Short mmCIF file of C-alpha atoms and ligand atoms in Angstrom, two decimals:
data_model
loop_
_atom_site.label_atom_id
_atom_site.label_comp_id
_atom_site.label_asym_id
_atom_site.label_seq_id
_atom_site.Cartn_x
_atom_site.Cartn_y
_atom_site.Cartn_z
CA MET A 14 -10.63 -175.98 87.73
CA ARG A 15 -7.58 -177.50 86.03
CA ALA A 16 -7.50 -181.18 85.12
CA MET A 17 -5.55 -182.81 87.92
CA GLN A 18 -3.06 -185.59 88.07
CA ILE A 19 -1.59 -187.46 91.01
CA PRO A 20 1.37 -189.84 90.91
CA SER A 21 0.68 -193.55 91.33
CA ASP A 22 2.93 -193.66 94.44
CA HIS A 23 0.81 -191.05 96.29
CA PRO A 24 0.27 -192.17 99.94
CA LEU A 25 -3.52 -192.09 99.48
CA LEU A 26 -3.31 -194.59 96.62
CA LEU A 27 -0.83 -196.79 98.51
CA ARG A 28 -3.27 -196.94 101.45
CA ILE A 29 -5.96 -198.26 99.11
CA VAL A 30 -3.52 -200.83 97.67
CA ASP A 31 -2.57 -201.99 101.20
CA ASP A 32 -6.23 -202.30 102.25
CA LEU A 33 -7.09 -204.29 99.13
CA ALA A 34 -4.16 -206.66 99.72
CA ALA A 35 -5.12 -207.16 103.39
CA HIS A 36 -8.94 -207.23 103.25
CA GLY A 37 -10.18 -207.01 99.64
CA TRP A 38 -11.76 -203.60 100.16
CA SER A 39 -10.93 -200.01 101.17
CA ARG A 40 -12.83 -196.95 102.28
CA GLN A 41 -11.32 -193.45 102.07
CA ASN A 42 -13.59 -190.83 103.61
CA ILE A 43 -11.68 -187.90 102.14
CA PHE A 44 -10.56 -188.96 98.70
CA LEU A 45 -11.73 -186.32 96.22
CA PRO A 46 -10.83 -182.65 96.76
CA ALA A 47 -13.99 -180.65 97.63
CA ASP A 48 -13.88 -178.59 94.42
CA LEU A 49 -13.74 -181.72 92.26
CA THR A 50 -16.63 -183.31 94.19
CA ARG A 51 -18.67 -180.14 93.63
CA ALA A 52 -17.83 -179.97 89.92
CA LEU A 53 -18.73 -183.65 89.39
CA ALA A 54 -22.01 -183.23 91.30
CA ALA A 55 -22.87 -180.21 89.14
CA GLU A 56 -22.05 -182.18 85.97
CA CYS A 57 -24.24 -185.09 87.13
CA ARG A 58 -27.15 -182.75 87.99
CA LYS A 59 -26.80 -180.97 84.65
CA ARG A 60 -26.96 -184.27 82.75
CA SER A 61 -29.93 -185.35 84.81
CA ALA A 62 -31.77 -182.05 84.15
CA GLU A 63 -31.08 -182.42 80.42
CA GLY A 64 -32.63 -185.88 80.47
CA GLU A 65 -29.35 -187.66 79.66
CA LEU A 66 -29.53 -190.15 82.52
CA ALA A 67 -31.50 -193.31 81.72
CA PRO A 68 -32.91 -196.05 83.97
CA ALA A 69 -30.13 -198.58 84.55
CA GLY A 70 -30.48 -202.10 83.22
CA VAL A 71 -29.89 -205.42 84.90
CA GLY A 72 -27.78 -207.98 83.04
CA ARG A 73 -25.61 -207.53 80.03
CA GLY A 74 -25.91 -207.07 76.27
CA ALA A 75 -29.10 -208.27 74.60
CA SER A 76 -30.46 -209.66 77.87
CA THR A 77 -30.36 -206.27 79.67
CA GLU A 78 -33.71 -205.46 81.27
CA ILE A 79 -35.02 -202.48 83.24
CA ARG A 80 -36.20 -203.88 86.58
CA GLU A 81 -36.97 -201.24 89.17
CA GLY A 82 -37.65 -204.03 91.67
CA ILE A 83 -33.91 -204.77 91.56
CA ARG A 84 -32.31 -201.38 90.92
CA GLY A 85 -33.89 -197.93 90.59
CA ASP A 86 -30.96 -195.71 89.65
CA HIS A 87 -30.57 -193.61 86.52
CA ILE A 88 -27.15 -193.66 84.89
CA GLN A 89 -24.95 -192.24 82.16
CA TRP A 90 -21.60 -193.69 81.09
CA ILE A 91 -18.67 -191.28 81.04
CA ASP A 92 -16.25 -190.85 78.15
CA PRO A 93 -13.00 -188.85 78.11
CA GLY A 94 -13.13 -185.33 76.64
CA GLN A 95 -16.69 -184.47 77.74
CA ALA A 96 -15.99 -182.35 80.83
CA GLU A 97 -12.90 -181.27 82.73
CA SER A 98 -14.24 -182.66 86.01
CA CYS A 99 -14.82 -186.08 84.47
CA ASP A 100 -11.36 -186.06 82.89
CA SER A 101 -9.82 -185.24 86.28
CA TYR A 102 -11.63 -188.19 87.83
CA LEU A 103 -10.55 -190.51 85.00
CA ASN A 104 -6.93 -189.35 85.51
CA LEU A 105 -7.15 -190.09 89.23
CA MET A 106 -8.54 -193.54 88.56
CA ASP A 107 -5.79 -194.17 86.05
CA SER A 108 -3.19 -193.43 88.74
CA LEU A 109 -5.01 -195.83 91.06
CA ARG A 110 -5.05 -198.45 88.28
CA GLU A 111 -1.28 -198.10 87.88
CA ALA A 112 -0.74 -198.36 91.63
CA MET A 113 -2.84 -201.54 91.84
CA ASN A 114 -1.05 -203.08 88.86
CA ARG A 115 2.38 -202.24 90.22
CA HIS A 116 1.78 -203.55 93.74
CA LEU A 117 -0.93 -206.19 93.35
CA PHE A 118 -0.14 -207.47 89.82
CA LEU A 119 -3.81 -207.31 88.89
CA GLY A 120 -3.23 -206.67 85.17
CA LEU A 121 -6.02 -204.09 85.02
CA GLU A 122 -6.39 -202.80 81.47
CA ASP A 123 -9.06 -200.16 81.62
CA PHE A 124 -11.67 -198.37 83.72
CA GLU A 125 -15.32 -197.84 82.83
CA CYS A 126 -17.60 -195.64 84.94
CA HIS A 127 -21.01 -194.02 85.01
CA PHE A 128 -22.82 -191.32 86.93
CA ALA A 129 -25.67 -192.74 88.99
CA MET A 130 -28.63 -190.84 90.40
CA TYR A 131 -30.97 -192.66 92.78
CA PRO A 132 -34.27 -190.76 93.17
CA PRO A 133 -35.70 -190.75 96.73
CA GLY A 134 -36.84 -194.29 97.61
CA ALA A 135 -34.72 -196.00 94.92
CA PHE A 136 -32.45 -198.89 95.89
CA TYR A 137 -30.24 -201.61 94.42
CA LEU A 138 -30.78 -205.06 95.90
CA LYS A 139 -27.89 -207.23 97.09
CA HIS A 140 -25.66 -208.25 94.16
CA VAL A 141 -22.09 -208.95 93.04
CA ASP A 142 -20.51 -206.70 90.37
CA ARG A 143 -19.56 -209.46 88.00
CA PHE A 144 -21.56 -210.87 85.13
CA ARG A 145 -21.93 -214.63 84.80
CA ASP A 146 -20.81 -214.50 81.17
CA ASP A 147 -18.12 -211.81 81.54
CA ASP A 148 -15.56 -211.81 84.35
CA ARG A 149 -13.49 -208.82 83.22
CA ARG A 150 -14.64 -206.61 86.09
CA ALA A 151 -11.97 -207.08 88.77
CA VAL A 152 -12.14 -204.03 91.07
CA SER A 153 -15.16 -201.79 91.77
CA ALA A 154 -14.78 -198.12 92.77
CA VAL A 155 -17.64 -195.87 93.94
CA VAL A 156 -17.23 -192.20 94.81
CA TYR A 157 -20.06 -190.18 96.35
CA LEU A 158 -21.09 -186.65 95.37
CA ASN A 159 -23.59 -185.58 98.06
CA ASP A 160 -23.38 -182.56 100.38
CA ASP A 161 -24.35 -182.77 104.04
CA TRP A 162 -25.55 -186.36 104.06
CA LEU A 163 -26.97 -187.40 107.44
CA PRO A 164 -27.58 -190.95 108.76
CA GLU A 165 -31.33 -190.30 108.77
CA HIS A 166 -31.20 -189.78 104.99
CA GLY A 167 -30.44 -193.52 104.56
CA GLY A 168 -28.92 -194.51 101.21
CA GLN A 169 -26.10 -196.56 102.74
CA LEU A 170 -23.91 -198.82 100.66
CA ARG A 171 -24.09 -202.07 102.68
CA MET A 172 -21.19 -204.45 102.06
CA TYR A 173 -21.34 -208.11 103.13
CA LEU A 174 -17.72 -208.80 104.06
CA ASP A 175 -18.22 -212.32 105.39
CA GLU A 176 -20.88 -214.52 107.03
CA ASP A 177 -21.46 -212.19 109.97
CA THR A 178 -19.76 -208.91 109.08
CA GLN A 179 -21.50 -206.05 107.33
CA HIS A 180 -20.09 -202.62 106.71
CA ASP A 181 -22.29 -199.60 105.92
CA VAL A 182 -21.05 -196.47 104.17
CA LEU A 183 -23.02 -193.22 104.00
CA PRO A 184 -22.77 -191.64 100.53
CA THR A 185 -20.99 -188.53 101.77
CA GLY A 186 -19.35 -186.31 99.13
CA GLY A 187 -15.69 -187.12 98.41
CA CYS A 188 -15.76 -190.59 100.01
CA LEU A 189 -14.38 -193.45 97.88
CA VAL A 190 -15.06 -197.16 98.36
CA VAL A 191 -13.01 -199.74 96.44
CA PHE A 192 -13.50 -203.51 96.55
CA LEU A 193 -12.74 -206.73 94.65
CA SER A 194 -15.73 -207.02 92.29
CA GLY A 195 -16.17 -210.77 92.55
CA ASP A 196 -15.74 -211.03 96.33
CA VAL A 197 -17.98 -208.48 98.03
CA PRO A 198 -21.78 -208.74 97.75
CA HIS A 199 -23.38 -205.37 98.44
CA GLU A 200 -26.59 -203.38 98.19
CA VAL A 201 -27.77 -199.77 98.15
CA LEU A 202 -30.46 -198.96 100.72
CA PRO A 203 -33.24 -196.50 99.87
CA ALA A 204 -32.69 -192.85 100.77
CA THR A 205 -35.06 -190.01 101.61
CA ARG A 206 -33.26 -187.65 99.22
CA GLU A 207 -31.62 -187.81 95.81
CA ARG A 208 -28.34 -189.76 95.94
CA LEU A 209 -25.51 -189.09 93.47
CA SER A 210 -22.46 -191.23 92.80
CA LEU A 211 -19.90 -192.17 90.22
CA THR A 212 -19.54 -195.93 89.97
CA GLY A 213 -16.84 -197.68 87.99
CA TRP A 214 -14.95 -200.88 87.34
CA PHE A 215 -11.33 -201.65 86.60
CA ARG A 216 -11.25 -204.45 84.07
CA ARG A 217 -8.85 -207.16 83.03
CA ARG A 218 -8.41 -208.30 79.47
CA GLY A 219 -11.29 -210.55 78.41
CA ASN A 220 -11.03 -214.05 77.01
CA GLU A 221 -11.68 -212.84 73.47
CA PRO A 222 -11.47 -215.42 70.69
CA PHE A 223 -8.26 -215.04 68.63
C1 OGA B 319 -23.46 -200.50 91.50
C2 OGA B 319 -23.44 -200.27 92.96
C3 OGA B 319 -23.11 -198.82 94.85
C4 OGA B 319 -23.36 -197.43 95.32
O1 OGA B 319 -23.74 -199.55 90.75
O2 OGA B 319 -23.20 -201.65 91.06
O3 OGA B 319 -23.42 -201.25 93.68
O4 OGA B 319 -23.14 -197.19 96.53
N1 OGA B 319 -23.38 -199.02 93.47
O5 OGA B 319 -23.81 -196.60 94.55
MN1 MN B 320 -22.64 -202.95 92.62
#
């Protein structure tokens, strides 16, 4: 599979930009091409089999703790140059970053992302994707890597859009969910089978000391 590139004015990206401007979130059921979804799933499974995924922490920096009562996923951060499938995904997200900056003036500087594997029964309790002491995360993006996911498998991403509106997303391969990190509380419900995703954050420049 060749590393792929799409222009930042692609209609799919503009739909996401429009949704974010109107509602603060977007869901695209068919975002990744099937061959890229498959290649990313294989890469995630390979890393998991090689023991490279580690239990995810809660919190940031020195105060990070492993707390399976809050989140039970295993993760590995992705860097450029490790695998063609990952580089393709990073290129796609860079086009999305450009589209959001051009149309929404978000000033997004970079994108960080990790593979996540939730073993059967694992969950992530309701939370917001922004740390109290670090507000650089501006936009969250989750893409799912699972074949043939059925409602009875569970594992929904549940978003709390306002007081009385929830929106559930099944983690079906190729589906992308994007939302404003500080505005949308969400949780991951337990599933009856292994659940794979790639979760990432577009970040603004931090308030670093001069
Ligand atoms: C996260 C998260 C959602 C999902 O990793 O912060 O909320 O559906 N993931 O995997
Ligand atoms: Mn989250």
